[in-house]
Coordinates of N, CA, C and O in Angstrom, one line a residue:
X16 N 72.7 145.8 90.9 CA 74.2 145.6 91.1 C 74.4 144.9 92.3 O 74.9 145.5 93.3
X17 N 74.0 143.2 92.4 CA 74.0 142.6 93.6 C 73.4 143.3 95.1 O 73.7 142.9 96.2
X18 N 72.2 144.7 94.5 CA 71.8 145.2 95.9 C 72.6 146.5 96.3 O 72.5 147.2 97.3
X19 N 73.2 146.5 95.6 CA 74.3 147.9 96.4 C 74.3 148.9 95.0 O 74.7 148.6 93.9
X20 N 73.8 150.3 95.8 CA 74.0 151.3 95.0 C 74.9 152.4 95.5 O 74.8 153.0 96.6
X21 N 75.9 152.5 94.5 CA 77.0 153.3 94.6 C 76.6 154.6 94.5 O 76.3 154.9 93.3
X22 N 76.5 155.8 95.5 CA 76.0 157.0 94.9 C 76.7 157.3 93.8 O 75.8 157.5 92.9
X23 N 78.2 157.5 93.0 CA 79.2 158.0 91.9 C 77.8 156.8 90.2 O 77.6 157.2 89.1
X24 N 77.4 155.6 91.1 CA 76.5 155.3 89.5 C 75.3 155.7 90.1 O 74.7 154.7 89.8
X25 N 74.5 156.4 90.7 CA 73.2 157.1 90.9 C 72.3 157.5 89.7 O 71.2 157.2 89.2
X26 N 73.6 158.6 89.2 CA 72.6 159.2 87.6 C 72.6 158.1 86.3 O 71.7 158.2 85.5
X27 N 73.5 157.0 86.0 CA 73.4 156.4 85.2 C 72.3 155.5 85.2 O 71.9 155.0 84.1
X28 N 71.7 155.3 86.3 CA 70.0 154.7 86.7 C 69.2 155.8 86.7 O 68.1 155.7 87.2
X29 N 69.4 157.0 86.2 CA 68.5 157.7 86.7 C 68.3 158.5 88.0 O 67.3 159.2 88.2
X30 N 69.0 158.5 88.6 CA 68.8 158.5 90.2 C 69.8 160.2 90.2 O 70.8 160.3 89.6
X31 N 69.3 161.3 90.9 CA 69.5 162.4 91.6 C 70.7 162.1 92.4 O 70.9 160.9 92.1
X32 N 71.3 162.4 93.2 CA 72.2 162.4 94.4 C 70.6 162.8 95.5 O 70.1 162.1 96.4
X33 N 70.2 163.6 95.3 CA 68.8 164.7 96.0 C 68.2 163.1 96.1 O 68.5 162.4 97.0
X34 N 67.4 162.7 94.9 CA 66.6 161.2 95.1 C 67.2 160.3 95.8 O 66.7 159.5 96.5
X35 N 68.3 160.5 95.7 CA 69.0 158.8 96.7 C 69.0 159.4 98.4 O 68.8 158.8 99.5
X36 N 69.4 160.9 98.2 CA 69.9 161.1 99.9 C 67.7 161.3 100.1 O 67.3 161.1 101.2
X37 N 67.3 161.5 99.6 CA 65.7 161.5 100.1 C 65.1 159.4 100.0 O 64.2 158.9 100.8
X38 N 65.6 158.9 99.3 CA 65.4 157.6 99.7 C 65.7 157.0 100.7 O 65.0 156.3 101.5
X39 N 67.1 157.6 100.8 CA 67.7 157.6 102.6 C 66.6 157.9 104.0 O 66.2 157.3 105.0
X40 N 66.4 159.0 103.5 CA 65.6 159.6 104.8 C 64.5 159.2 105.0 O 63.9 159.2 106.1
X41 N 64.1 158.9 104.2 CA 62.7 158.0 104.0 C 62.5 156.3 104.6 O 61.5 155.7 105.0
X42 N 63.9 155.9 104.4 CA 63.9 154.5 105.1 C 64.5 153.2 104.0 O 65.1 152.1 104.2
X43 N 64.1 154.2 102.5 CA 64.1 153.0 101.8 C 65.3 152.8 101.2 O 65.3 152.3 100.1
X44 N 66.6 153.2 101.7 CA 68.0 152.7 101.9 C 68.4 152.8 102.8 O 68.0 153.7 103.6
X45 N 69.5 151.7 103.3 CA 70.5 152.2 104.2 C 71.7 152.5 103.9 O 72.0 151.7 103.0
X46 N 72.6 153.2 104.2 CA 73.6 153.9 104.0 C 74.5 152.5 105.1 O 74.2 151.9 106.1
X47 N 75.7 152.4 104.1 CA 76.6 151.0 105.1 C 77.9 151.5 104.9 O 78.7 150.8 105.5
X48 N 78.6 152.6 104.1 CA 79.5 153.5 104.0 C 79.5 154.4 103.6 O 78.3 154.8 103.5
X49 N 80.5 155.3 103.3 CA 80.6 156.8 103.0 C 80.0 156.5 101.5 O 80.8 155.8 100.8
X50 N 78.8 157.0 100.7 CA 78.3 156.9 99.5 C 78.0 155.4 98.4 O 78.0 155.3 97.1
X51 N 77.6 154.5 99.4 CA 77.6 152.9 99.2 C 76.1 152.9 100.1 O 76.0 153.3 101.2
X52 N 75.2 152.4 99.4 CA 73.7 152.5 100.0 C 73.3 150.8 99.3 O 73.9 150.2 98.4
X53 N 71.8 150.2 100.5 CA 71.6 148.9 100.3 C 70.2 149.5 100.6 O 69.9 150.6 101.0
X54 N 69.3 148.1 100.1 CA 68.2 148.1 100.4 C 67.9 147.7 101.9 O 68.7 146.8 102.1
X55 N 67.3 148.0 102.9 CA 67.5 147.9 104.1 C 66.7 146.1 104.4 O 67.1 145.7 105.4
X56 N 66.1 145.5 104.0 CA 65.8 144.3 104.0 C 66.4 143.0 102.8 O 65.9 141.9 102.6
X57 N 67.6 143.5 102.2 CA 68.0 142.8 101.8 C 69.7 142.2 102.0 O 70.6 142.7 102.6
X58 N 69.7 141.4 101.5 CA 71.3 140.6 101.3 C 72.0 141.0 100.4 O 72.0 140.3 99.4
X59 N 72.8 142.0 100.5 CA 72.9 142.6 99.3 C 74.4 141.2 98.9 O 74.8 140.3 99.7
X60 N 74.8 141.3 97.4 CA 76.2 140.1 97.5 C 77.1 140.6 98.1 O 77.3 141.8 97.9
X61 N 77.9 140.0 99.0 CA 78.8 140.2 99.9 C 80.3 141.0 99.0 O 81.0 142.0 99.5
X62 N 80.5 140.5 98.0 CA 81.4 140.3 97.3 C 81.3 141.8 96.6 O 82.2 142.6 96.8
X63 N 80.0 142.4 95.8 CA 80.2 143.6 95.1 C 80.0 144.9 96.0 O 80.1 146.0 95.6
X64 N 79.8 144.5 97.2 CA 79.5 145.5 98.9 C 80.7 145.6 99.2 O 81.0 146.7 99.7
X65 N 81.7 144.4 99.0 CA 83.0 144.8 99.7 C 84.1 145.8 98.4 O 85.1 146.4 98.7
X66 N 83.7 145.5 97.4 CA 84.1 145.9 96.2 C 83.7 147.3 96.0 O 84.6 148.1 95.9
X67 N 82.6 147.6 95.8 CA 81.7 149.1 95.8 C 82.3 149.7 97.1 O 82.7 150.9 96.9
X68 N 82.5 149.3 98.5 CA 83.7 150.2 99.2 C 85.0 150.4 99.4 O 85.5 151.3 100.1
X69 N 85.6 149.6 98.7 CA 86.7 149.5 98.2 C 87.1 149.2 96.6 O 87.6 148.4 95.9
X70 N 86.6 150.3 96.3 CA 86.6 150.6 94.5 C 88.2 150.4 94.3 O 88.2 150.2 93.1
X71 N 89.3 150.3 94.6 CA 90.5 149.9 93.7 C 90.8 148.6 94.1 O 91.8 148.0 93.6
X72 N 89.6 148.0 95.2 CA 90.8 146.7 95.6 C 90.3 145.8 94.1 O 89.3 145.9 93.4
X73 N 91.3 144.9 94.0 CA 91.0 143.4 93.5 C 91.0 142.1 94.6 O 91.9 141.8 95.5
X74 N 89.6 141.5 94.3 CA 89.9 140.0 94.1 C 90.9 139.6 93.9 O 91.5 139.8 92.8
X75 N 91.8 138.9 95.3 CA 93.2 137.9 94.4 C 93.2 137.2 96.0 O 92.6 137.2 97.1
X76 N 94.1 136.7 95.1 CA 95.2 135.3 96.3 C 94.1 134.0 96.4 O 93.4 133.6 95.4
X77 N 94.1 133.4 98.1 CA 92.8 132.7 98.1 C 91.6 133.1 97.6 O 90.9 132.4 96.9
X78 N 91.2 134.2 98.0 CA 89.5 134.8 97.6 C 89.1 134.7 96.6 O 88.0 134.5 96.4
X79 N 90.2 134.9 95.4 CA 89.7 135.0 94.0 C 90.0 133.4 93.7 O 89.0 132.8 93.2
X80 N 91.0 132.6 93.9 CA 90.9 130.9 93.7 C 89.7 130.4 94.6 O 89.2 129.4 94.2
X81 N 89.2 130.7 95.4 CA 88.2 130.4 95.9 C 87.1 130.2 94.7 O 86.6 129.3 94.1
X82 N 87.0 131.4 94.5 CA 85.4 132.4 93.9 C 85.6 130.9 92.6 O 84.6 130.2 92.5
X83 N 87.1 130.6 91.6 CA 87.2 130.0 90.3 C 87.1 128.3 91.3 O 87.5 127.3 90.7
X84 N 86.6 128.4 92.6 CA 86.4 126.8 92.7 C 88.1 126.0 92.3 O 88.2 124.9 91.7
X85 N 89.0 126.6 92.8 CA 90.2 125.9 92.9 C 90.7 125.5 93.9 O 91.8 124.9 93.9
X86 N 89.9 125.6 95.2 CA 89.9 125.5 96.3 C 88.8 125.5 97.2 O 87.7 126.1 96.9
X87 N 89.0 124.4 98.8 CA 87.7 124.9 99.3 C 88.4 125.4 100.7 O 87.7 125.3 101.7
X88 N 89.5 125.8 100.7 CA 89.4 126.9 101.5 C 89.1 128.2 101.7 O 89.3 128.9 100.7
X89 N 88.7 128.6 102.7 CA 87.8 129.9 102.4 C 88.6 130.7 103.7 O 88.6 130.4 104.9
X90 N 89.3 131.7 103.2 CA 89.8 132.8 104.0 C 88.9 133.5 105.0 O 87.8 133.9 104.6
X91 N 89.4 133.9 106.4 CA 88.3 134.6 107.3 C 88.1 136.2 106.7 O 87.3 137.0 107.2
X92 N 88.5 136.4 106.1 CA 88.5 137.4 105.6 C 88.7 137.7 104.2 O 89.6 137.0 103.8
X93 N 87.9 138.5 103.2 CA 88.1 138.6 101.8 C 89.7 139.1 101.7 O 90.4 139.7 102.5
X94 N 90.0 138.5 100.0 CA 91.6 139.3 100.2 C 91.3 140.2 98.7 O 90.8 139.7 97.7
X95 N 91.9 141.6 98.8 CA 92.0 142.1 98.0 C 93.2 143.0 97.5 O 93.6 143.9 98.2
X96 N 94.0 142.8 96.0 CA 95.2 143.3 96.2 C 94.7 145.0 95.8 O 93.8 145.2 95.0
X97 N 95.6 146.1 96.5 CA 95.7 147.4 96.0 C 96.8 147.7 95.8 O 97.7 146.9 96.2
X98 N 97.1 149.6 94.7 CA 98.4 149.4 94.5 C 99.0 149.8 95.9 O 98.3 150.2 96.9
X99 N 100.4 149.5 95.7 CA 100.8 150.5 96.9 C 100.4 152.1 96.6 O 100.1 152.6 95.6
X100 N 100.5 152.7 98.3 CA 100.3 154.0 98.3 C 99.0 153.8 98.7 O 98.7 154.1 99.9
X101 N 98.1 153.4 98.1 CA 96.5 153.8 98.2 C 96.3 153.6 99.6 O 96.9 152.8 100.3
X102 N 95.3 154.8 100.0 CA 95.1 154.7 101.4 C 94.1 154.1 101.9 O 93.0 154.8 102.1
X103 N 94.1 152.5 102.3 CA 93.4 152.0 103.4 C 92.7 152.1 104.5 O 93.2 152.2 105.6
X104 N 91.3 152.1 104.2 CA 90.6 152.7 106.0 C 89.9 151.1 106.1 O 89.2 150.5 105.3
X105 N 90.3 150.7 107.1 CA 90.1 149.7 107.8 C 88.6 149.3 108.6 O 88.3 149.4 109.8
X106 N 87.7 149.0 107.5 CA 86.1 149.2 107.8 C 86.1 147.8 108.6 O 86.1 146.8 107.8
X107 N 86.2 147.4 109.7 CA 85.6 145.9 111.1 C 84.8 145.1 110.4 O 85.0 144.0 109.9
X108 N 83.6 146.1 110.4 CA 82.4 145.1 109.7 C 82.4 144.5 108.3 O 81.5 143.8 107.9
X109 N 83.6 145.1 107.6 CA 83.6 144.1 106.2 C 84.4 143.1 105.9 O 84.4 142.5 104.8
X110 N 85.4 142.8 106.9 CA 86.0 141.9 107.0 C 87.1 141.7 105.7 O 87.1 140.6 105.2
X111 N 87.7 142.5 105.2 CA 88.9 142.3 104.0 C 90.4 142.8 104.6 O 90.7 143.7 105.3
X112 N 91.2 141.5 103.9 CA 92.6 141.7 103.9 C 93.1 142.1 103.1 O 93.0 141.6 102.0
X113 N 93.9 143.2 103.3 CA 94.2 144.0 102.1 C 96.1 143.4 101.8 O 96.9 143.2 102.7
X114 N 96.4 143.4 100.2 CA 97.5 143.0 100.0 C 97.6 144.6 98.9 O 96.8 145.1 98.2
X115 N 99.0 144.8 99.3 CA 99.5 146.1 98.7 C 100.6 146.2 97.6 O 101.3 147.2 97.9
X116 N 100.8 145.9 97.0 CA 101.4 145.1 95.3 C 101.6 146.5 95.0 O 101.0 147.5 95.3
X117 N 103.3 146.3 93.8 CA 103.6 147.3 93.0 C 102.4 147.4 92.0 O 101.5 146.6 91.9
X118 N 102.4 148.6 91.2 CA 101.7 148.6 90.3 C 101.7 148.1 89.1 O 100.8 148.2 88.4
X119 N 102.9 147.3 88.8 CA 102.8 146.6 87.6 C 102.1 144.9 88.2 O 101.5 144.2 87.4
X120 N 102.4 144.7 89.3 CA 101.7 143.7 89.7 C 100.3 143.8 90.0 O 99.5 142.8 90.1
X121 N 99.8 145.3 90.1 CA 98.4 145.4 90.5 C 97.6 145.3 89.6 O 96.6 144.7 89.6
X122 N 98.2 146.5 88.2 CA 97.3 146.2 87.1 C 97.8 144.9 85.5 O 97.6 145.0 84.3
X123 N 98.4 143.7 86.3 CA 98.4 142.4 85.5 C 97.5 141.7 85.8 O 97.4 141.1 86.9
X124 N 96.4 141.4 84.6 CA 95.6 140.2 84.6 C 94.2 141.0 85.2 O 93.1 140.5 85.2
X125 N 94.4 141.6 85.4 CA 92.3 142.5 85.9 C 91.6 141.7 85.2 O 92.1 141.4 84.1
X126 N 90.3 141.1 85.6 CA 89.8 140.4 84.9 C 88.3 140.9 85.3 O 88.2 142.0 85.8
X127 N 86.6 140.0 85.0 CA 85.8 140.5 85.5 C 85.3 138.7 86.0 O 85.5 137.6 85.4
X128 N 84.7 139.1 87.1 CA 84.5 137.1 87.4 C 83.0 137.2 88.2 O 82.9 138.1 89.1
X129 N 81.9 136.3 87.8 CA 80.7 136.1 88.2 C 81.0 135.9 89.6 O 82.1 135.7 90.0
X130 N 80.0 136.1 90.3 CA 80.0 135.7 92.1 C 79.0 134.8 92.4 O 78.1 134.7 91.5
X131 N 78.9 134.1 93.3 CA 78.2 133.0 93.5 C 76.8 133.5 93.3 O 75.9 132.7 92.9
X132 N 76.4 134.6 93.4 CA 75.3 135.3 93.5 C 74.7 135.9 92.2 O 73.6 136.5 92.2
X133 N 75.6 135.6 90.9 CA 75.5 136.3 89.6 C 75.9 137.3 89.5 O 75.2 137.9 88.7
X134 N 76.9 138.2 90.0 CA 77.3 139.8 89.7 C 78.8 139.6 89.6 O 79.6 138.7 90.0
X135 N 78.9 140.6 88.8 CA 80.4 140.7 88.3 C 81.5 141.8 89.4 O 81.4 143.0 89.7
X136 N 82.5 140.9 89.5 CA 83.4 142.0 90.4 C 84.6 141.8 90.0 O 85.0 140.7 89.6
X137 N 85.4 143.2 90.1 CA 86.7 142.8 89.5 C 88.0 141.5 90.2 O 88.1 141.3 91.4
X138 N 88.4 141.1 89.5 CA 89.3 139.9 90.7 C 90.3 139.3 89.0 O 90.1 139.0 87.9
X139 N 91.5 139.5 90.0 CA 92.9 138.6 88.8 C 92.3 137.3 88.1 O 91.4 136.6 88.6
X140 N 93.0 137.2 86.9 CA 92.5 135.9 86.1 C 93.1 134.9 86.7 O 93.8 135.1 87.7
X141 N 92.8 133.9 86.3 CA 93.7 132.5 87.4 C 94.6 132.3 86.9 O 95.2 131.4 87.5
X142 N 95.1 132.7 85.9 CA 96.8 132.4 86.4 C 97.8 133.9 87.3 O 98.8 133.9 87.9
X143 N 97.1 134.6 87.0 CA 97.1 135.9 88.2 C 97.1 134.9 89.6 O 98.0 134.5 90.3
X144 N 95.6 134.9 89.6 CA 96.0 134.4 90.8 C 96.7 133.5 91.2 O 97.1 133.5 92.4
X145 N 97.0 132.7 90.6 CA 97.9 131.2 90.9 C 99.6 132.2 91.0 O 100.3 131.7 91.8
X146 N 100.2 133.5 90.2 CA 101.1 133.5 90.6 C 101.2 134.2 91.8 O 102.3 134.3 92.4
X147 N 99.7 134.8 92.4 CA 99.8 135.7 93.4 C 100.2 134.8 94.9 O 100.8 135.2 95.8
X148 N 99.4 133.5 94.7 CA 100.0 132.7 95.9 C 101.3 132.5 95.8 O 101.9 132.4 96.8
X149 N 102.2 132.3 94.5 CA 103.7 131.6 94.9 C 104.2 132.8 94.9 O 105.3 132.8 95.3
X150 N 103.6 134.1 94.6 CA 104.3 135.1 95.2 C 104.3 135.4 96.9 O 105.3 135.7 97.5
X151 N 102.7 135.0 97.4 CA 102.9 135.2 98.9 C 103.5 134.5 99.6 O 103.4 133.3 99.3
X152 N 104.2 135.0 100.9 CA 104.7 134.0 101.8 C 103.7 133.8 103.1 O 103.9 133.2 104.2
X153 N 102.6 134.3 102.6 CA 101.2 133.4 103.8 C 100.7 132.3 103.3 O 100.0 131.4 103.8
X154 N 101.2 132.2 102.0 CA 100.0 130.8 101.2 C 100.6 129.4 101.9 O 101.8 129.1 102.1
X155 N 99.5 128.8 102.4 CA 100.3 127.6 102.7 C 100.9 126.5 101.9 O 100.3 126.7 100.8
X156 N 101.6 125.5 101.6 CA 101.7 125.0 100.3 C 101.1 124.1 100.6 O 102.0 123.3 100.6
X157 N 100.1 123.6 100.9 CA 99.1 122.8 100.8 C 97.9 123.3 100.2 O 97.0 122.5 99.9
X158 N 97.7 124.6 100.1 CA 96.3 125.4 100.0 C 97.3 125.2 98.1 O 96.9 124.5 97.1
X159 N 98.8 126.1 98.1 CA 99.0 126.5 96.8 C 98.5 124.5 96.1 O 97.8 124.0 95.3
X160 N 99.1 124.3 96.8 CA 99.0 122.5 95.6 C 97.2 122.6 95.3 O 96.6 123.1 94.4
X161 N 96.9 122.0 96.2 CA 94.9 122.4 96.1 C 94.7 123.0 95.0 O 93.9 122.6 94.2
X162 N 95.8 124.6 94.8 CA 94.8 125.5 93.9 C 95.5 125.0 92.4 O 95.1 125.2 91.2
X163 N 96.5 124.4 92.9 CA 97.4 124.4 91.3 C 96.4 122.9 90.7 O 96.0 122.9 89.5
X164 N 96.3 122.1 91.3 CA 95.9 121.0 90.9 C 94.3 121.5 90.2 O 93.9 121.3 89.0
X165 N 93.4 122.4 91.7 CA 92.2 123.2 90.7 C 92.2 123.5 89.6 O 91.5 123.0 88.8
X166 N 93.0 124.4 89.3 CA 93.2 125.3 87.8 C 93.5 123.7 86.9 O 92.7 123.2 86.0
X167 N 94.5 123.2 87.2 CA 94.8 122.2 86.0 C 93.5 121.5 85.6 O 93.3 121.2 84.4
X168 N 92.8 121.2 86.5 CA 91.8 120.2 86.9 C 90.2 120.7 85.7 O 89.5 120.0 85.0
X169 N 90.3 122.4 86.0 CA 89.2 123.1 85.4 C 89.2 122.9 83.5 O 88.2 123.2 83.0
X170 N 90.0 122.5 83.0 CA 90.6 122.9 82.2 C 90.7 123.9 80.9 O 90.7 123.8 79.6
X171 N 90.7 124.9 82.0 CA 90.9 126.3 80.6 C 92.1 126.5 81.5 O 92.3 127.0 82.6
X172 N 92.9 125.8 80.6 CA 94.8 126.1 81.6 C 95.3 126.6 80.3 O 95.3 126.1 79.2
X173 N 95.9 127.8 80.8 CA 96.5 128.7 79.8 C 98.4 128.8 79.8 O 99.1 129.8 80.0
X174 N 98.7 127.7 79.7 CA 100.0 127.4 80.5 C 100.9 129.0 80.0 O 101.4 129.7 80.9
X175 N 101.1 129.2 78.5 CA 101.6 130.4 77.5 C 101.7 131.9 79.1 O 102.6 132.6 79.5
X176 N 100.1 131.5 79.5 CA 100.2 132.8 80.0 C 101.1 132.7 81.5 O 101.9 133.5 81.9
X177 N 100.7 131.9 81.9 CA 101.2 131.2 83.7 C 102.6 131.1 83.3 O 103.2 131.6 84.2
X178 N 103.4 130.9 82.4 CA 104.7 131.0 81.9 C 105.5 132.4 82.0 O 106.5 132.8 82.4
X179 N 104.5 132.9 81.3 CA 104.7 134.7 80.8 C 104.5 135.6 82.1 O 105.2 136.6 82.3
X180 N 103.4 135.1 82.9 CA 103.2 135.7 84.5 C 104.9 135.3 85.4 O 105.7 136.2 85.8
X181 N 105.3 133.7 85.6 CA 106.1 133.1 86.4 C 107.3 134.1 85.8 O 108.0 134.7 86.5
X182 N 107.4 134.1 84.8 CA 109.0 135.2 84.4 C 109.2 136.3 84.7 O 110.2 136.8 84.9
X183 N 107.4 136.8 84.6 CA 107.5 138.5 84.6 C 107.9 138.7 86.2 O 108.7 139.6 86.5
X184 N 107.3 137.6 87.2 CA 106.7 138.3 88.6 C 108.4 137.0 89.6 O 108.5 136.8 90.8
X185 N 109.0 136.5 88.8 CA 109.9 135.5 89.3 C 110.0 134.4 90.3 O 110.8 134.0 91.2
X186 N 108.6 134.1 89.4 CA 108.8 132.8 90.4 C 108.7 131.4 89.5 O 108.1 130.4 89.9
X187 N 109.4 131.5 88.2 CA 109.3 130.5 86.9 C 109.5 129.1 87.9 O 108.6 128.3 88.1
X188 N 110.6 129.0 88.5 CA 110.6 127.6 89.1 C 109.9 126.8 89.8 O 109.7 125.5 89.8
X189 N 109.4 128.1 90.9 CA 108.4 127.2 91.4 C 107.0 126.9 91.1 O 106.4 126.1 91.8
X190 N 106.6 127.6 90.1 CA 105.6 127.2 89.2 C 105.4 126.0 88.2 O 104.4 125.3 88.0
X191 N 106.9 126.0 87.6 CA 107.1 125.0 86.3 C 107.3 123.5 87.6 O 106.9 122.5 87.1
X192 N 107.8 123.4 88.7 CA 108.2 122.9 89.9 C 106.3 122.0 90.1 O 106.0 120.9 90.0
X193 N 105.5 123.4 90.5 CA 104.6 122.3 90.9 C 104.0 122.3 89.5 O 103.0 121.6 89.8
X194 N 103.7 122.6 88.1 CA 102.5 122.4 86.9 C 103.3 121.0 86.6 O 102.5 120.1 86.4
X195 N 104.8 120.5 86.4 CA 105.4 119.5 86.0 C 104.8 118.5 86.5 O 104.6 117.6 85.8
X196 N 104.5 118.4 87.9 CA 104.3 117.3 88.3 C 102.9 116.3 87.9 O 102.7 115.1 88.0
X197 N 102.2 117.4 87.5 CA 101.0 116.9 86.6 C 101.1 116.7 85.1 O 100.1 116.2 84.5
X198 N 102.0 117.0 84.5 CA 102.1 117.1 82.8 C 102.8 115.8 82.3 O 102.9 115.7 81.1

């Protein structure tokens, strides 16, 4: 699983909680959060490490347009949306920005998306993401144009759904505003 073993999937490999905390002590993991273990000489993927400690965040905004190559800007920090309420502990060393969305905004569009590394983590589909930036007011509109032009560019453009997203989440205009300009 990109290197990182979740103690909660332990037994589905086979693995004891007893075998993992004795792997521990032995050397041949390292523990990098509260029940999130790595092999101690490896790279584990950056992407399912920050996901395996933060099991509700999603992939969204730039991070996840990043990950679909709709962009080459690359955020200093991963962004991941949770719902509101969920309680946030603020781990330094993993570097994620957390975005805090109603819950009907949280669970629209969940999707599963490869990492540059081959492992799967959860992150919004891209028209998710594409409405997550005209929803934010950090996106710059030079980054949003970048990603809108990406998505069209890729072309698995699902306009039906980016329509159905822009109405649900209200931002029809300025979506139909910048996809027109290419159509």
């Amino acid at each position: 699983n990109g290197g990182v073993l979740r103690l909660s999937h332990a037994p589905e490999l086979g693995l004891s909680k007893e075998a993992v905390r004795k792997m521990y002590l032995r050397g041949d993991l390292e523990r990098v959060h509260s029940g999130v273990y790595v092999m101690p000489d490896d790279l584990p993927d950056e992407m399912v490490l920050k996901q395996s400690i933060y099991p509700k965040g999603i992939l969204s905004h730039e991070s996840a347009a990043r990950l679909y190559g709709f962009t080459t800007f690359s955020p200093s920090e991963t962004i991941f949306s949770f719902p509101q309420g969920y309680h946030f502990y603020k781990d330094v060393k993993m570097s994620v920005s957390p975005y805090f969305v109603r819950k009907e905004q949280y669970e629209t569009g969940i999707t599963e998306v490869t990492t540059w590394e081959g492992n799967l983590v959860r992150a919004y589909n891209q028209e998710k993401t594409i409405i997550d930036l005209a929803l934010s007011k950090y996106t710059l509109p030079l980054i949003f144009k970048e990603v809108v032009e990406g998505y069209l560019a890729v072309g698995t453009v699902n306009v039906e759904r980016l329509i159905r997203y822009s109405k649900q989440f209200n931002v029809e205009e300025k979506i139909k505003k910048e996809v027109l300009v290419y159509t």
